[in-house]
Short mmCIF file of C-alpha atoms and ligand atoms in Angstrom, two decimals:
data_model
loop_
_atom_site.label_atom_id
_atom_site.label_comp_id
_atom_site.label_asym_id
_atom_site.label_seq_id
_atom_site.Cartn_x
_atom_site.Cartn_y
_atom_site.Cartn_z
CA UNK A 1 43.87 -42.63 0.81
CA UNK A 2 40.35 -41.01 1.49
CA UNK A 3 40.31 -40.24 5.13
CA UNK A 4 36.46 -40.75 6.73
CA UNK A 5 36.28 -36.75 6.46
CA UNK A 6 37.34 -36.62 2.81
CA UNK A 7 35.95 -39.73 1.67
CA UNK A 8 33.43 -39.44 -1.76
CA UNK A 9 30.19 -39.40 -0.84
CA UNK A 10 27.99 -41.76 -2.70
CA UNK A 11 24.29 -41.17 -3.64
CA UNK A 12 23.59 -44.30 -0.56
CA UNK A 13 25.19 -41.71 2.28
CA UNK A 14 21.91 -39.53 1.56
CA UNK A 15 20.45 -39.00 4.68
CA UNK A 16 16.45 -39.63 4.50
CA UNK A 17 14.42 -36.56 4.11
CA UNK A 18 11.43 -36.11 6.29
CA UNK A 19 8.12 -36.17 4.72
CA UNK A 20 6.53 -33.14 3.57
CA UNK A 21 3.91 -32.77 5.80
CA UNK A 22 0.70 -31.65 3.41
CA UNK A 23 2.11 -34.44 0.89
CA UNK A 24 2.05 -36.70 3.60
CA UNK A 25 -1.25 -36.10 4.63
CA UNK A 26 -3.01 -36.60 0.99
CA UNK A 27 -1.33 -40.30 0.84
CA UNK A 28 -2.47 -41.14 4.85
CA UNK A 29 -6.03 -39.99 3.79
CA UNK A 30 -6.12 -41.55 0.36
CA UNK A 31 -4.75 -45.35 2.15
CA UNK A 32 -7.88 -44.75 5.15
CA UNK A 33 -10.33 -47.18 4.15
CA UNK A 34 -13.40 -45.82 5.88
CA UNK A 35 -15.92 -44.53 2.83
CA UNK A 36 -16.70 -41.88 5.39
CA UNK A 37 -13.47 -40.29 5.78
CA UNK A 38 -13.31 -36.11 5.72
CA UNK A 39 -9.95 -35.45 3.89
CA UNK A 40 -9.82 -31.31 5.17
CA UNK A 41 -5.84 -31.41 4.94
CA UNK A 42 -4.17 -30.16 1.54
CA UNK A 43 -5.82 -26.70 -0.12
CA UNK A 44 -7.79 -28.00 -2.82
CA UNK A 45 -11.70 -26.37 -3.42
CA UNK A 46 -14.22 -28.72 -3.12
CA UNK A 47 -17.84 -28.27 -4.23
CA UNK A 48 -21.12 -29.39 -1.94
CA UNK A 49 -20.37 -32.80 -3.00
CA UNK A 50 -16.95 -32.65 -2.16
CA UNK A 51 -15.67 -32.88 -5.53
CA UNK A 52 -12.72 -30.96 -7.00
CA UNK A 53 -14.10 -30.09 -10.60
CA UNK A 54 -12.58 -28.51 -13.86
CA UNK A 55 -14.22 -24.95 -14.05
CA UNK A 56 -16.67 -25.14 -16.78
CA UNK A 57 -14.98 -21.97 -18.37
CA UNK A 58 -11.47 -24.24 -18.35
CA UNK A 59 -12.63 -27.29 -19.96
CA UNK A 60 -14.19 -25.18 -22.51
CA UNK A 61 -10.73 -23.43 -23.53
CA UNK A 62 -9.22 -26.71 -22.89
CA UNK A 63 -11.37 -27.96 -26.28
CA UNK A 64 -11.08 -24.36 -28.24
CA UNK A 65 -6.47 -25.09 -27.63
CA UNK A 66 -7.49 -28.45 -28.56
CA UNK A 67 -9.11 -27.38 -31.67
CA UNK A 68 -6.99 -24.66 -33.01
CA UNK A 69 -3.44 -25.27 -31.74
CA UNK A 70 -1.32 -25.69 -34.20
CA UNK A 71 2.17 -25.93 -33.06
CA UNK A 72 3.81 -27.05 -29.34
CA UNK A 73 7.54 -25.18 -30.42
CA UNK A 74 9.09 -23.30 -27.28
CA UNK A 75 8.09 -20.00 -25.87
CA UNK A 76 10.68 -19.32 -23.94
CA UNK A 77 11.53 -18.47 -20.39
CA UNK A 78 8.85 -16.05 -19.56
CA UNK A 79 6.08 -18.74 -21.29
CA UNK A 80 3.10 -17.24 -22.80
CA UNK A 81 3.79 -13.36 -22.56
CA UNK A 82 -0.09 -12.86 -23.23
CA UNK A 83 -0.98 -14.61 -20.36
CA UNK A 84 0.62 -12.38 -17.96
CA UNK A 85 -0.77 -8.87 -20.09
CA UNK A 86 -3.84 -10.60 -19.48
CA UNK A 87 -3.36 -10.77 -15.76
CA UNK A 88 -1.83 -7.41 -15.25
CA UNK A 89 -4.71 -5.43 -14.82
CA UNK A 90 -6.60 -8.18 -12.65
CA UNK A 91 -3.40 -8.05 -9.87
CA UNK A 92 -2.03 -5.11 -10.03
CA UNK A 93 -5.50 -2.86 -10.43
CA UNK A 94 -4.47 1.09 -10.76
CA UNK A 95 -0.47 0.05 -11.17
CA UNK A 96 -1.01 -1.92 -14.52
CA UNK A 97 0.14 0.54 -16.85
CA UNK A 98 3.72 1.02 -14.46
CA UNK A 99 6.46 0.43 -16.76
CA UNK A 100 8.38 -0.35 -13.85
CA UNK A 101 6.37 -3.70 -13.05
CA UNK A 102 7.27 -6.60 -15.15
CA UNK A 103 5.75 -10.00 -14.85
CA UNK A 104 6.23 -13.53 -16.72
CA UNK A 105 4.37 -17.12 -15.93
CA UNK A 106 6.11 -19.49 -13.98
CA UNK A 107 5.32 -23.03 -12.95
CA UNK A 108 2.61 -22.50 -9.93
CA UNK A 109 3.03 -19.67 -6.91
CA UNK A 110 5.84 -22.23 -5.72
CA UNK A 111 7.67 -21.54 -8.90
CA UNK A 112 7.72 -17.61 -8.38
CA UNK A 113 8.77 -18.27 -4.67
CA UNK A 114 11.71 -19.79 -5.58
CA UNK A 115 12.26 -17.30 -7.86
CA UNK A 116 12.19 -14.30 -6.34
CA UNK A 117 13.74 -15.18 -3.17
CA UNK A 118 16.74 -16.56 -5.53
CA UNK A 119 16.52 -12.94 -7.42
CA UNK A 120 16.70 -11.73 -4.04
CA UNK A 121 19.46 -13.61 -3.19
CA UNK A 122 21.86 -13.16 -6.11
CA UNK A 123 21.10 -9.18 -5.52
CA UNK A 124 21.85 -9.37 -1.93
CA UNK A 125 22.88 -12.57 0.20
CA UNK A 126 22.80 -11.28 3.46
CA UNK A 127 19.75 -10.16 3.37
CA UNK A 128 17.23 -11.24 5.86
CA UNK A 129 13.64 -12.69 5.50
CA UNK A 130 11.05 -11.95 8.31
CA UNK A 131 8.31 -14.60 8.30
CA UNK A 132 5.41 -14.40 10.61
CA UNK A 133 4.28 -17.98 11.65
CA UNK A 134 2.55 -20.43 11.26
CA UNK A 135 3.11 -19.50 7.57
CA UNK A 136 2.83 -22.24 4.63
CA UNK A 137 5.22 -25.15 5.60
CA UNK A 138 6.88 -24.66 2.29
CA UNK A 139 8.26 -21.13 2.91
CA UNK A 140 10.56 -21.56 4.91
CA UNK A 141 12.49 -24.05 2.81
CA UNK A 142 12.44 -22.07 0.01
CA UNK A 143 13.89 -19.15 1.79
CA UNK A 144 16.67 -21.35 3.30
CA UNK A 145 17.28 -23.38 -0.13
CA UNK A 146 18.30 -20.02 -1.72
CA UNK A 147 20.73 -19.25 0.97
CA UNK A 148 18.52 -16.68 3.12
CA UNK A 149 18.45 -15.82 6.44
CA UNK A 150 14.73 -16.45 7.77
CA UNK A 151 13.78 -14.26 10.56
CA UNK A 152 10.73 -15.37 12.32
CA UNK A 153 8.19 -13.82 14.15
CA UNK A 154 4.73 -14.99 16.17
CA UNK A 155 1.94 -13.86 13.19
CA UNK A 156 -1.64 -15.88 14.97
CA UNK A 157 -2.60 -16.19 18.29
CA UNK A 158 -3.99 -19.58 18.35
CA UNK A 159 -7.32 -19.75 20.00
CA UNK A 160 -8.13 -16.43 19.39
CA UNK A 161 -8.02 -16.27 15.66
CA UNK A 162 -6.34 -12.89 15.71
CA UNK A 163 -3.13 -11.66 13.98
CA UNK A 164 -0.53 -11.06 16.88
CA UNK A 165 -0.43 -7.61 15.23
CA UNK A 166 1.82 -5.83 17.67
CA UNK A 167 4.38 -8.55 17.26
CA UNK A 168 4.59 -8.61 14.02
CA UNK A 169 4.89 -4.86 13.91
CA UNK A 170 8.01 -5.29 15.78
CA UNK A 171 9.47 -7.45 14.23
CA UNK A 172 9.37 -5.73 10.88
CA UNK A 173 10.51 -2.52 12.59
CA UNK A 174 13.42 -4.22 14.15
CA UNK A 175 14.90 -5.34 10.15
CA UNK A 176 17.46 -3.39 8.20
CA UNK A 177 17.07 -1.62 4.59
CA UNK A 178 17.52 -4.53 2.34
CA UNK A 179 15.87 -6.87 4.61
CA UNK A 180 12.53 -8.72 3.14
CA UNK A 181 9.19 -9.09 4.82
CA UNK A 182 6.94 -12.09 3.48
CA UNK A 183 3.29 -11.26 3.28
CA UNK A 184 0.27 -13.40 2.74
CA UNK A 185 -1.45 -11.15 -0.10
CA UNK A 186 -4.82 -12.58 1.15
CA UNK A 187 -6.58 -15.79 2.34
CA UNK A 188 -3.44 -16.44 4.67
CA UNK A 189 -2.72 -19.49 4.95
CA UNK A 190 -2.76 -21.93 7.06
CA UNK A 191 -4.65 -19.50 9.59
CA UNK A 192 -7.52 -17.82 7.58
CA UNK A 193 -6.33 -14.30 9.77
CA UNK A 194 -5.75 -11.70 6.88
CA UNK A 195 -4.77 -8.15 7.86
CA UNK A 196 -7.16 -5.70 8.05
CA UNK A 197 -6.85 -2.58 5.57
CA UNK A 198 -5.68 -0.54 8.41
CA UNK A 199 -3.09 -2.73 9.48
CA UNK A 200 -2.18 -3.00 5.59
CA UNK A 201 -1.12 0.65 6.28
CA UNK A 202 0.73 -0.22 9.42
CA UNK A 203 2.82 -2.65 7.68
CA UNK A 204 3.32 -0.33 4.88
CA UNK A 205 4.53 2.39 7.25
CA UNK A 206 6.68 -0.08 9.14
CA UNK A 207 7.95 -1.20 5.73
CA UNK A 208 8.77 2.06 4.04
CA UNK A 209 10.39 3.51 7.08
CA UNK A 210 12.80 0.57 7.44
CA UNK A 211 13.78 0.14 3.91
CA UNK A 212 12.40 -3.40 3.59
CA UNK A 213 11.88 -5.08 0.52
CA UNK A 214 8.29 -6.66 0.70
CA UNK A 215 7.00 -10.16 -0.82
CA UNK A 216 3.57 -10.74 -1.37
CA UNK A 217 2.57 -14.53 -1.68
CA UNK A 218 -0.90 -14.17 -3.45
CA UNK A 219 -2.13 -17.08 -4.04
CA UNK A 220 -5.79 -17.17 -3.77
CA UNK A 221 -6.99 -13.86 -4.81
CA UNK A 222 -10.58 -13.79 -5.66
CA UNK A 223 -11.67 -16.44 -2.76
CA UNK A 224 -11.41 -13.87 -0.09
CA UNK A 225 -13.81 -10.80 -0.59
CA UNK A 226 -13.28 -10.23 -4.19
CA UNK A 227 -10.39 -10.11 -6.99
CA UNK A 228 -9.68 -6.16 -6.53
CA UNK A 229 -10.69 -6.34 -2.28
CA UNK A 230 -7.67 -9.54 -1.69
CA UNK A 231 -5.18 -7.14 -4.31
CA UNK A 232 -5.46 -4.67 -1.19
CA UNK A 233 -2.32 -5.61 -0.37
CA UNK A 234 -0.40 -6.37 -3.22
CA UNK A 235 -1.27 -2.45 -4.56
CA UNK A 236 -1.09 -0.84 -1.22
CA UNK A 237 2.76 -1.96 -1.06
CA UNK A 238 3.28 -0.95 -5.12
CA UNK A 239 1.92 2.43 -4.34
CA UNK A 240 4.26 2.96 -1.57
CA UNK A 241 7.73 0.99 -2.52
CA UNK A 242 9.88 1.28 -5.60
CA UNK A 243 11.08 -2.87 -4.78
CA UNK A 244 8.64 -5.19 -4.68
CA UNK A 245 8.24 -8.88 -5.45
CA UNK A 246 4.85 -10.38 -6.25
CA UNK A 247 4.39 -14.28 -6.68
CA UNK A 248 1.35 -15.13 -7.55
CA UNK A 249 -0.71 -18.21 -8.24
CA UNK A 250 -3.64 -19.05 -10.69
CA UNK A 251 -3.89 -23.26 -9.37
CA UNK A 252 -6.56 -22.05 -7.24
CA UNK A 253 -8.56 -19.51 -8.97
CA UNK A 254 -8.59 -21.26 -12.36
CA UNK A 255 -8.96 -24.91 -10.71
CA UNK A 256 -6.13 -25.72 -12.41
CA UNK A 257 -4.00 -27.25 -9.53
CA UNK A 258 -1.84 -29.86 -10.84
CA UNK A 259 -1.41 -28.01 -14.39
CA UNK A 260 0.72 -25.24 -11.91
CA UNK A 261 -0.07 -21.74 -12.93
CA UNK A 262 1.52 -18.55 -11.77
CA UNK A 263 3.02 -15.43 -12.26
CA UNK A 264 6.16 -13.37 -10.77
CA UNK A 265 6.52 -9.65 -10.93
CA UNK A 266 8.97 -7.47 -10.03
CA UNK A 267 8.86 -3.88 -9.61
CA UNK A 268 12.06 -1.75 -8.97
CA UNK A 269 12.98 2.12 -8.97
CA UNK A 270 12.56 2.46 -12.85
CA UNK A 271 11.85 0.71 -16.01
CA UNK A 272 15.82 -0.09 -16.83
CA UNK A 273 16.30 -1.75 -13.70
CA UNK A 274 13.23 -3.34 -13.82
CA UNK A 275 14.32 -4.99 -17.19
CA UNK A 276 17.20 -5.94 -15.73
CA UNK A 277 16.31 -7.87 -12.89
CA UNK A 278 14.01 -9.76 -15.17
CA UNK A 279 16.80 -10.58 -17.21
CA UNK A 280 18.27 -12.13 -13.78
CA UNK A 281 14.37 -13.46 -13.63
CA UNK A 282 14.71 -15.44 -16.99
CA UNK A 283 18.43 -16.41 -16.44
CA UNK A 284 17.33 -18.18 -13.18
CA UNK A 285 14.04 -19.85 -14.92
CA UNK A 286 16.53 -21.32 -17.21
CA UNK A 287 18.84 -22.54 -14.95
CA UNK A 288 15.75 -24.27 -13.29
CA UNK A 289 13.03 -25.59 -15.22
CA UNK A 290 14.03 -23.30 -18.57
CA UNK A 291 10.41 -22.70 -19.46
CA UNK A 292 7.50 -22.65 -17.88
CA UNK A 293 4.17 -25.34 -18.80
CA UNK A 294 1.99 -23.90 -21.78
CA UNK A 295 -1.10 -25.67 -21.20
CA UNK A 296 -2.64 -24.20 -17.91
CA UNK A 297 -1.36 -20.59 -19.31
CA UNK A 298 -2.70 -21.11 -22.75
CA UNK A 299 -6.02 -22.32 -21.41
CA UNK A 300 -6.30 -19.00 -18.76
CA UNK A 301 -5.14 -16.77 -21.75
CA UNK A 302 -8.50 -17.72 -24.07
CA UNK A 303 -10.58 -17.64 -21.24
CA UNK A 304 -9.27 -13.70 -20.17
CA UNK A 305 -8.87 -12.67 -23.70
CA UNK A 306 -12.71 -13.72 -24.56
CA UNK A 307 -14.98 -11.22 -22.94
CA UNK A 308 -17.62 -14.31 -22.99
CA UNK A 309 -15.74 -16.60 -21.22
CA UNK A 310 -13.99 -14.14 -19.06
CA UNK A 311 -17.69 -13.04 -17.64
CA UNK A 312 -18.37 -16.74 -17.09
CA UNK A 313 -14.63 -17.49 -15.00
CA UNK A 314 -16.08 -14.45 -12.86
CA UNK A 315 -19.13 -15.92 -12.00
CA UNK A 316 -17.54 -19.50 -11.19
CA UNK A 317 -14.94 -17.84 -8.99
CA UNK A 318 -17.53 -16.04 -7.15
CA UNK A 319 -19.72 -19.43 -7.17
CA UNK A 320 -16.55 -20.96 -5.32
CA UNK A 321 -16.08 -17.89 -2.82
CA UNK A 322 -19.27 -17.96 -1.85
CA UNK A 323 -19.15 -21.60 -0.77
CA UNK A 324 -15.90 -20.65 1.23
CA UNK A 325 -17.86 -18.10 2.93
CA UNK A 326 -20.64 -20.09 3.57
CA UNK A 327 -19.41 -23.13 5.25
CA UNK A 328 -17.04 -20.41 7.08
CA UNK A 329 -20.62 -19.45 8.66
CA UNK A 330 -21.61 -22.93 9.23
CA UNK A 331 -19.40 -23.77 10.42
CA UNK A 332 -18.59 -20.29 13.01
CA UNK A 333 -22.79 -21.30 13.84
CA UNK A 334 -21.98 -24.77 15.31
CA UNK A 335 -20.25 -23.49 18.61
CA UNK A 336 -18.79 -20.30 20.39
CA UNK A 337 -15.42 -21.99 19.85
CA UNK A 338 -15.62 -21.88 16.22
CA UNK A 339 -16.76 -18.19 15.94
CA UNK A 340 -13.82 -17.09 14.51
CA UNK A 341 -13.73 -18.65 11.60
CA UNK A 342 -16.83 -16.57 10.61
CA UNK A 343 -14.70 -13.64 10.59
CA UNK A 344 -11.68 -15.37 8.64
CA UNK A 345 -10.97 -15.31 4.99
CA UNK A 346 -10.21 -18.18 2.32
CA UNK A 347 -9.56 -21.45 2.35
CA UNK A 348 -7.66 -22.42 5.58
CA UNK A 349 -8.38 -21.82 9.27
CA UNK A 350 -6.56 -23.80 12.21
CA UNK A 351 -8.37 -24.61 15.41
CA UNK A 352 -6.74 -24.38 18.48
CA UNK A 353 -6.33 -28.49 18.68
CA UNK A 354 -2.93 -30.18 20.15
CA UNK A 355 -1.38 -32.28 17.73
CA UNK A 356 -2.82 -35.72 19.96
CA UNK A 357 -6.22 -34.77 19.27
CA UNK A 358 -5.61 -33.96 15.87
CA UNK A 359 -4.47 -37.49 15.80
CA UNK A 360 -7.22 -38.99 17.51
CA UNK A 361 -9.46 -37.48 15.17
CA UNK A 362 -7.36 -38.70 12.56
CA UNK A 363 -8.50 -42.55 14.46
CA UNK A 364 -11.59 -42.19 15.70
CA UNK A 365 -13.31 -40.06 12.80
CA UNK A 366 -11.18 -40.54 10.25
CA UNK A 367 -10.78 -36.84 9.65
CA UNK A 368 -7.97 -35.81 8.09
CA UNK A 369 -5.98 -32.02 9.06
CA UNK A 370 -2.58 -30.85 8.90
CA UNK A 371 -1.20 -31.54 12.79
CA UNK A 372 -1.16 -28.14 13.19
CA UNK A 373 -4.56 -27.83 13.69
CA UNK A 374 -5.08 -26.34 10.03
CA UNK A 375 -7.92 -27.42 7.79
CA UNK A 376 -9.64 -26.79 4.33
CA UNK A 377 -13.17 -25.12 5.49
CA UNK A 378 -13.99 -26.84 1.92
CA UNK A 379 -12.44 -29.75 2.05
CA UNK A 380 -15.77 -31.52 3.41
CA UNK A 381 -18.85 -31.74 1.23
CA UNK A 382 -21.95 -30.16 2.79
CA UNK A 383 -23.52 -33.87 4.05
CA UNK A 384 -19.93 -34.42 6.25
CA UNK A 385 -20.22 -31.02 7.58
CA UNK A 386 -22.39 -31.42 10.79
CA UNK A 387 -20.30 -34.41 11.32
CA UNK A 388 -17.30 -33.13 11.09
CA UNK A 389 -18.28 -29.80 13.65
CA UNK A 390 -19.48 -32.67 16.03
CA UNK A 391 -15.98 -34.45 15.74
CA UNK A 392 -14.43 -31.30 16.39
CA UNK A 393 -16.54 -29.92 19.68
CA UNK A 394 -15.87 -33.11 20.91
CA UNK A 395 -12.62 -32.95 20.52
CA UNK A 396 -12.24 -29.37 22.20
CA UNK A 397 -14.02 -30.39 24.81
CA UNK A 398 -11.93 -33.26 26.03
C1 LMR B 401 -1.76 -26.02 0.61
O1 LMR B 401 -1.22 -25.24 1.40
O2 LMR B 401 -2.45 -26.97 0.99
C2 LMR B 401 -1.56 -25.83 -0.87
O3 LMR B 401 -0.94 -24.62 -1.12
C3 LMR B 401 -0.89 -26.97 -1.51
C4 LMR B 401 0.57 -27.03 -1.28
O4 LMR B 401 1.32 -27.04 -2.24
O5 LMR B 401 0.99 -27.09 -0.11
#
């Protein structure tokens, strides 16, 4: 007889699971009837009208596939191989012609996550992951699905809009060779705080002299300062490391969000290796999701392979940067308060709000942010913006 310890578990024991909290937030916002309503919670780019729209350059590939594809059979783990060439020289700048860097597409940034931390994991189990916080709610569960360690560490100083730069100096200098350090490649998010290029070589220092292995999340290169500018990071570390593990995402520089775009690479002590841990690479993609979508990586490999349309991506990714740094002014103009966000980067900044009066603004404005205090700087359209700074001064000064 099953005692109550040994007794099968059924699929109606599952305990519920809380909501994600950026999911969450799209379906609250979505359900708020109020035609008014400022929906700055999940990262999505919105234009001056607060619309979300296909990049010119994509729907235009989008057709030319349309037009001349002639087959859907399987690619294969590593997806369309052209795609990453393609990408190469964009992230990884002077280090593209390494033969010790490998990369292959995988289903969004999320997708290459989960992948590396599980190549990580298979190569060494106990390591440790140091994660300054806030990071992206997401991270952490990754890391812990795969059977890591997370170490964290304070990253922002609320308030201040500074990087807690000391601490996080620390903390990396207090790991053990083996141990990983997650970095935001640029555009951190949810604070907006990148490092500066100095403290680039900080980390790097603190890195190389401990042995760590480091991570770069990249996932909106090109909204920051500039495509080469955000790689700072990404090449500093490849420059000074013979391990590191890049996941990268193209959702938000090719619009292409729900079509999931992005790219893992892996760089080791030589070429054999190398080719060896992407064998782990493809073994694991199989195990998961076995190959990765075509569509989003087809579509991003006629627009980089044409120098016509290529020119034209360029120009819409700086039209969308531009915005970011725009309303980033605007926005730093309304109050002293808000000055900080003039000197952020990307997408995301979070304002020094308690959750209650995130809620209340939630209520009484029906503006929508992550209870964190995190918002989309271009979530709003440029008509809800003075509202929206109003809401918030209001808001801080209570
Ligand atoms: C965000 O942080 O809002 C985006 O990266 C979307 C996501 O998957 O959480």
């Amino acid at each position: 007889m099953l005692t109550e310890t040994t007794r099968a578990r059924r699929l109606a024991d599952l305990e519920p699971v809380p909501d994600d909290s950026l999911l969450k937030l799209i379906t609250l916002c979505n359900a708020d009837p109020r035609p008014d309503k400022i929906d700055v919670g999940v990262g999505v780019f919105r234009d001056a009208s607060g619309n979300t729209p296909i990049l010119k350059v994509m729907k235009e590939a989008e057709q030319r596939l349309l037009d001349t594809q002639v087959t859907k059979a399987y690619l294969g783990s590593a997806g369309d191989k052209c795609f990453a060439e393609l990408l190469r020289p964009i992230l990884l700048g002077e280090h593209a012609d390494d033969p010790r860097i490998a990369g292959a597409q995988t289903p969004g940034g999320c997708g290459a996550l989960r992948l590396g931390f599980e190549l990580i994991a298979i190569a060494n189990p106990s390591a440790r992951v140091f994660l300054g916080t806030p990071s992206w709610p997401n991270h952490a569960p990754i890391i812990g699905a795969v059977g890591l360690e997370v170490v964290e560490y304070p990253y922002y100083e609320r308030g201040q809009g500074a990087v807690r730069f000391e601490d996080m100096i620390a903390a990396l200098r207090s790991g053990e060779p083996g141990d990983v350090a997650l970095l935001h490649g640029c555009c951190h998010n949810p604070t907006g705080a990148d490092l500066s290029e100095e403290q680039w070589r900080d980390v790097r220092d603190a890195v190389v002299d401990r042995g760590l292995i480091p991570f770069i999340d990249i996932a909106y290169q090109g909204f920051g300062r500039g495509l080469d500018e955000d790689a700072f990071g990404v090449r500093l570390m490849l420059s000074a490391c013979d391990e590191v593990i890049v996941a990268q995402s193209c959702d938000k520089n090719f619009s292409c969000y729900r079509d999931r775009l992005g790219s893992i690479w892996v760089k080791t002590g030589s070429a054999e290796a190398t080719t060896t841990a992407m064998g782990h690479v493809f073994q694991l993609s199989r195990e998961m999701w076995s190959m990765p979508p075509d569509h989003p990586a087809a579509c991003a490999h006629i627009i980089l392979e044409d120098p016509e349309l290529r020119a034209r991506w360029l120009v819409e990714l700086e039209g969308m940067r531009n915005r970011i740094n725009s309303v980033r002014q605007t926005l730093a103009a309304a109050d002293p308060r808000l000055a900080f966000i003039g000197r952020q980067f990307g997408m995301f900044s979070m304002l020094p709000l308690s959750v209650d009066q995130v809620l209340k603004l939630r209520t009484d404005h029906a503006i929508y942010m992550a209870e964190s205090g995190r918002f989309n700087v271009v979530g709003m359209s440029d008509a809800q913006i003075d509202r929206f700074t109003a809401a918030v001064v209001e808001a801080l000064d209570a």
